[in-house]
Amino acid sequence: MKVLVIGAHGKVAQHLIPKLVKVGHTVYGGIHNPDQDATLTNLGATPVPFDLLGPVDKMVPVLQTIDAVVFSAGAGGRGYDQTILIDLDGAVKSMEAAKAAGIKRYVMVSSAASNDRATWGTAIRPYMAAKFYADRELVCAGLNETIIRPGRLTDDPETGLYQRGISPTATDITRGDVAQFITAVLADPETIHQAYDIVNGQQNIAELLN
């Protein structure tokens, strides 16, 4: 497949791109900063301009030859105004552009427990709300969506082991393991219209998905 990774310079995406290339996908890296081109090229992706703050009609031409979208973008601590514009409005605009371009497959990298308001607390509540409503819009968008809600991300070595749902003793997941999970769901049509809250655990991907 031709896969566009939106937010391709992010940490999860930089783990993801080589994995997608390894299994035979042609990967395009959607970024807004051309200074990041060399990094994406070295990872095996073709960099393409993709501005989540821009209009939908500027996104559509980029998507017209794409088979699947992975949304892995985020404001990255640049303030809650940017969180709303990128994690929520930017995500929704990318869904609208995907539909306009005739793309059906869409994988969203969200945040664990963002679908449960009782868990949001106060510290990052606006961020969780942005993820909540972006996921809700995706479910209603008429796309073949999969939503992945990883726990607290770490840079530890990959484990290849997962569990669904956060528990008092399992809250974290490595970025590499998230990337491997994204790669797996893209290959598995049974994951369409499914949502997965995942952290590191005791199951391999095949066991978890089955």
Short mmCIF file of C-alpha atoms in Angstrom, two decimals:
data_model
loop_
_atom_site.label_atom_id
_atom_site.label_comp_id
_atom_site.label_asym_id
_atom_site.label_seq_id
_atom_site.Cartn_x
_atom_site.Cartn_y
_atom_site.Cartn_z
CA MET A 1 0.00 0.00 0.00
CA LYS A 2 0.89 3.64 -0.34
CA VAL A 3 0.72 4.96 3.22
CA LEU A 4 0.79 8.60 4.27
CA VAL A 5 2.04 9.11 7.82
CA ILE A 6 0.83 12.49 9.08
CA GLY A 7 3.17 13.90 11.71
CA ALA A 8 5.99 11.88 10.21
CA HIS A 9 8.78 13.59 12.14
CA GLY A 10 7.28 12.59 15.50
CA LYS A 11 8.89 9.97 17.69
CA VAL A 12 6.32 7.22 17.07
CA ALA A 13 6.36 7.93 13.34
CA GLN A 14 10.13 7.64 13.18
CA HIS A 15 9.81 4.13 14.59
CA LEU A 16 6.90 3.39 12.29
CA ILE A 17 8.28 4.41 8.90
CA PRO A 18 11.10 1.80 8.71
CA LYS A 19 8.68 -0.92 9.84
CA LEU A 20 6.19 -0.03 7.11
CA VAL A 21 8.96 0.05 4.51
CA LYS A 22 10.28 -3.32 5.71
CA VAL A 23 6.95 -5.07 5.09
CA GLY A 24 6.65 -3.58 1.60
CA HIS A 25 4.61 -0.40 1.92
CA THR A 26 5.52 2.76 0.03
CA VAL A 27 5.62 5.45 2.70
CA TYR A 28 5.04 9.17 2.37
CA GLY A 29 5.84 11.40 5.32
CA GLY A 30 3.49 14.33 5.82
CA ILE A 31 5.33 17.26 7.44
CA HIS A 32 5.02 21.04 7.57
CA ASN A 33 8.74 21.84 7.96
CA PRO A 34 11.00 21.13 4.94
CA ASP A 35 14.02 21.06 7.27
CA GLN A 36 12.79 17.58 8.26
CA ASP A 37 13.00 16.17 4.73
CA ALA A 38 16.42 14.55 5.16
CA THR A 39 15.37 12.71 8.30
CA LEU A 40 12.38 11.17 6.55
CA THR A 41 14.36 10.26 3.46
CA ASN A 42 16.91 8.46 5.64
CA LEU A 43 14.09 6.51 7.27
CA GLY A 44 12.80 5.39 3.88
CA ALA A 45 9.88 7.76 3.35
CA THR A 46 9.20 10.32 0.67
CA PRO A 47 8.58 13.67 2.39
CA VAL A 48 5.49 15.59 1.29
CA PRO A 49 4.20 18.98 2.52
CA PHE A 50 1.13 18.53 4.73
CA ASP A 51 0.01 21.48 6.81
CA LEU A 52 -2.65 20.62 9.39
CA LEU A 53 -3.21 24.32 9.99
CA GLY A 54 -4.01 24.91 6.34
CA PRO A 55 -7.23 24.39 4.38
CA VAL A 56 -8.65 20.99 3.48
CA ASP A 57 -8.42 21.64 -0.25
CA LYS A 58 -4.63 21.91 0.05
CA MET A 59 -4.51 18.44 1.64
CA VAL A 60 -6.60 16.64 -0.94
CA PRO A 61 -4.04 16.60 -3.81
CA VAL A 62 -1.44 14.99 -1.53
CA LEU A 63 -3.89 12.20 -0.71
CA GLN A 64 -5.16 11.39 -4.18
CA THR A 65 -2.63 8.61 -4.82
CA ILE A 66 -2.60 7.27 -1.23
CA ASP A 67 -4.21 4.02 -0.02
CA ALA A 68 -4.09 4.55 3.74
CA VAL A 69 -3.51 7.32 6.28
CA VAL A 70 -1.86 7.05 9.67
CA PHE A 71 -2.48 10.12 11.83
CA SER A 72 0.36 10.41 14.33
CA ALA A 73 0.56 14.19 14.67
CA GLY A 74 0.27 16.28 17.78
CA ALA A 75 0.94 19.75 19.12
CA GLY A 76 3.73 18.35 21.28
CA GLY A 77 3.33 20.64 24.26
CA ARG A 78 3.08 23.87 22.23
CA GLY A 79 0.06 25.01 24.21
CA TYR A 80 -3.58 24.06 24.29
CA ASP A 81 -4.50 26.46 21.49
CA GLN A 82 -2.23 24.45 19.20
CA THR A 83 -3.59 21.21 20.65
CA ILE A 84 -7.09 22.19 19.53
CA LEU A 85 -5.86 23.28 16.10
CA ILE A 86 -3.69 20.21 15.43
CA ASP A 87 -4.88 17.25 17.53
CA LEU A 88 -8.56 18.05 16.95
CA ASP A 89 -9.20 20.40 14.02
CA GLY A 90 -6.19 19.22 12.04
CA ALA A 91 -7.20 15.60 12.55
CA VAL A 92 -10.77 16.28 11.43
CA LYS A 93 -9.57 18.18 8.37
CA SER A 94 -7.37 15.23 7.42
CA MET A 95 -10.43 12.96 7.64
CA GLU A 96 -12.38 15.31 5.40
CA ALA A 97 -9.49 15.39 2.94
CA ALA A 98 -9.23 11.59 2.98
CA LYS A 99 -12.91 11.29 2.13
CA ALA A 100 -12.61 13.88 -0.64
CA ALA A 101 -9.65 11.97 -2.09
CA GLY A 102 -11.49 8.65 -1.99
CA ILE A 103 -9.34 7.07 0.74
CA LYS A 104 -11.06 4.66 3.09
CA ARG A 105 -8.33 3.25 5.40
CA TYR A 106 -7.44 5.53 8.31
CA VAL A 107 -5.50 4.68 11.47
CA MET A 108 -5.59 7.15 14.34
CA VAL A 109 -2.94 7.27 17.06
CA SER A 110 -4.87 8.68 20.00
CA SER A 111 -4.32 8.51 23.77
CA ALA A 112 -5.19 5.85 26.30
CA ALA A 113 -8.45 6.37 28.18
CA SER A 114 -9.28 9.52 26.23
CA ASN A 115 -12.65 7.87 25.62
CA ASP A 116 -13.38 7.85 29.37
CA ARG A 117 -13.90 11.34 30.78
CA ALA A 118 -13.71 10.03 34.35
CA THR A 119 -9.98 9.35 33.87
CA TRP A 120 -8.96 12.74 32.46
CA GLY A 121 -8.05 14.52 35.69
CA THR A 122 -7.17 18.20 35.37
CA ALA A 123 -3.54 18.46 34.23
CA ILE A 124 -4.05 17.52 30.56
CA ARG A 125 -7.82 17.68 30.34
CA PRO A 126 -7.92 19.89 27.19
CA TYR A 127 -5.55 17.46 25.42
CA MET A 128 -7.74 14.50 26.35
CA ALA A 129 -10.85 16.36 25.19
CA ALA A 130 -9.21 17.04 21.83
CA LYS A 131 -8.42 13.34 21.41
CA PHE A 132 -11.92 12.34 22.57
CA TYR A 133 -13.67 14.46 19.97
CA ALA A 134 -11.22 13.66 17.17
CA ASP A 135 -11.83 9.95 17.77
CA ARG A 136 -15.59 10.52 17.86
CA GLU A 137 -15.47 12.38 14.55
CA LEU A 138 -13.43 9.58 13.03
CA VAL A 139 -15.97 6.94 14.03
CA CYS A 140 -18.68 9.03 12.32
CA ALA A 141 -16.61 9.88 9.24
CA GLY A 142 -17.51 6.85 7.16
CA LEU A 143 -13.90 5.66 6.86
CA ASN A 144 -12.43 2.23 7.54
CA GLU A 145 -10.92 3.42 10.78
CA THR A 146 -8.84 1.86 13.52
CA ILE A 147 -8.19 3.85 16.69
CA ILE A 148 -5.11 3.06 18.76
CA ARG A 149 -4.95 4.54 22.24
CA PRO A 150 -1.48 3.87 23.66
CA GLY A 151 -0.58 4.37 27.30
CA ARG A 152 2.29 6.55 28.52
CA LEU A 153 4.95 6.45 25.81
CA THR A 154 8.52 5.49 26.62
CA ASP A 155 11.76 5.17 24.69
CA ASP A 156 12.60 1.80 26.21
CA PRO A 157 13.52 -1.09 23.89
CA GLU A 158 10.61 -2.82 22.16
CA THR A 159 9.14 -5.82 23.94
CA GLY A 160 6.72 -7.20 21.36
CA LEU A 161 4.28 -7.81 24.22
CA TYR A 162 0.97 -6.06 24.87
CA GLN A 163 -2.22 -5.97 26.87
CA ARG A 164 -5.49 -4.17 26.26
CA GLY A 165 -6.41 -1.53 28.80
CA ILE A 166 -4.48 0.27 31.50
CA SER A 167 -4.18 -1.26 34.95
CA PRO A 168 -2.52 -0.05 38.17
CA THR A 169 0.57 -2.10 37.27
CA ALA A 170 0.57 -1.51 33.50
CA THR A 171 0.47 2.07 32.24
CA ASP A 172 3.38 2.35 29.77
CA ILE A 173 4.21 1.26 26.25
CA THR A 174 7.32 1.78 24.17
CA ARG A 175 7.09 3.91 21.06
CA GLY A 176 8.55 1.05 19.06
CA ASP A 177 5.80 -1.28 20.23
CA VAL A 178 3.16 1.27 19.24
CA ALA A 179 4.75 1.47 15.79
CA GLN A 180 4.71 -2.32 15.46
CA PHE A 181 1.04 -2.40 16.47
CA ILE A 182 0.16 0.19 13.82
CA THR A 183 1.98 -1.90 11.21
CA ALA A 184 -0.01 -4.95 12.28
CA VAL A 185 -3.45 -3.33 12.16
CA LEU A 186 -2.80 -1.97 8.67
CA ALA A 187 -2.33 -5.56 7.53
CA ASP A 188 -5.41 -6.91 9.30
CA PRO A 189 -8.86 -5.98 7.95
CA GLU A 190 -10.43 -7.45 11.10
CA THR A 191 -9.16 -4.36 12.97
CA ILE A 192 -11.35 -2.01 10.92
CA HIS A 193 -13.94 -0.20 13.07
CA GLN A 194 -12.08 -1.29 16.21
CA ALA A 195 -10.40 0.69 18.99
CA TYR A 196 -7.50 -0.58 21.07
CA ASP A 197 -6.27 0.81 24.39
CA ILE A 198 -2.82 -0.77 24.62
CA VAL A 199 0.11 -0.91 27.00
CA ASN A 200 2.99 -3.34 27.35
CA GLY A 201 1.89 -6.65 28.83
CA GLN A 202 2.18 -10.40 28.25
CA GLN A 203 0.52 -11.05 24.87
CA ASN A 204 2.04 -10.89 21.44
CA ILE A 205 0.16 -9.03 18.71
CA ALA A 206 -1.45 -12.13 17.23
CA GLU A 207 -2.78 -13.18 20.62
CA LEU A 208 -4.09 -9.70 21.38
CA LEU A 209 -5.82 -9.22 18.03
CA ASN A 210 -7.36 -12.70 18.10
#
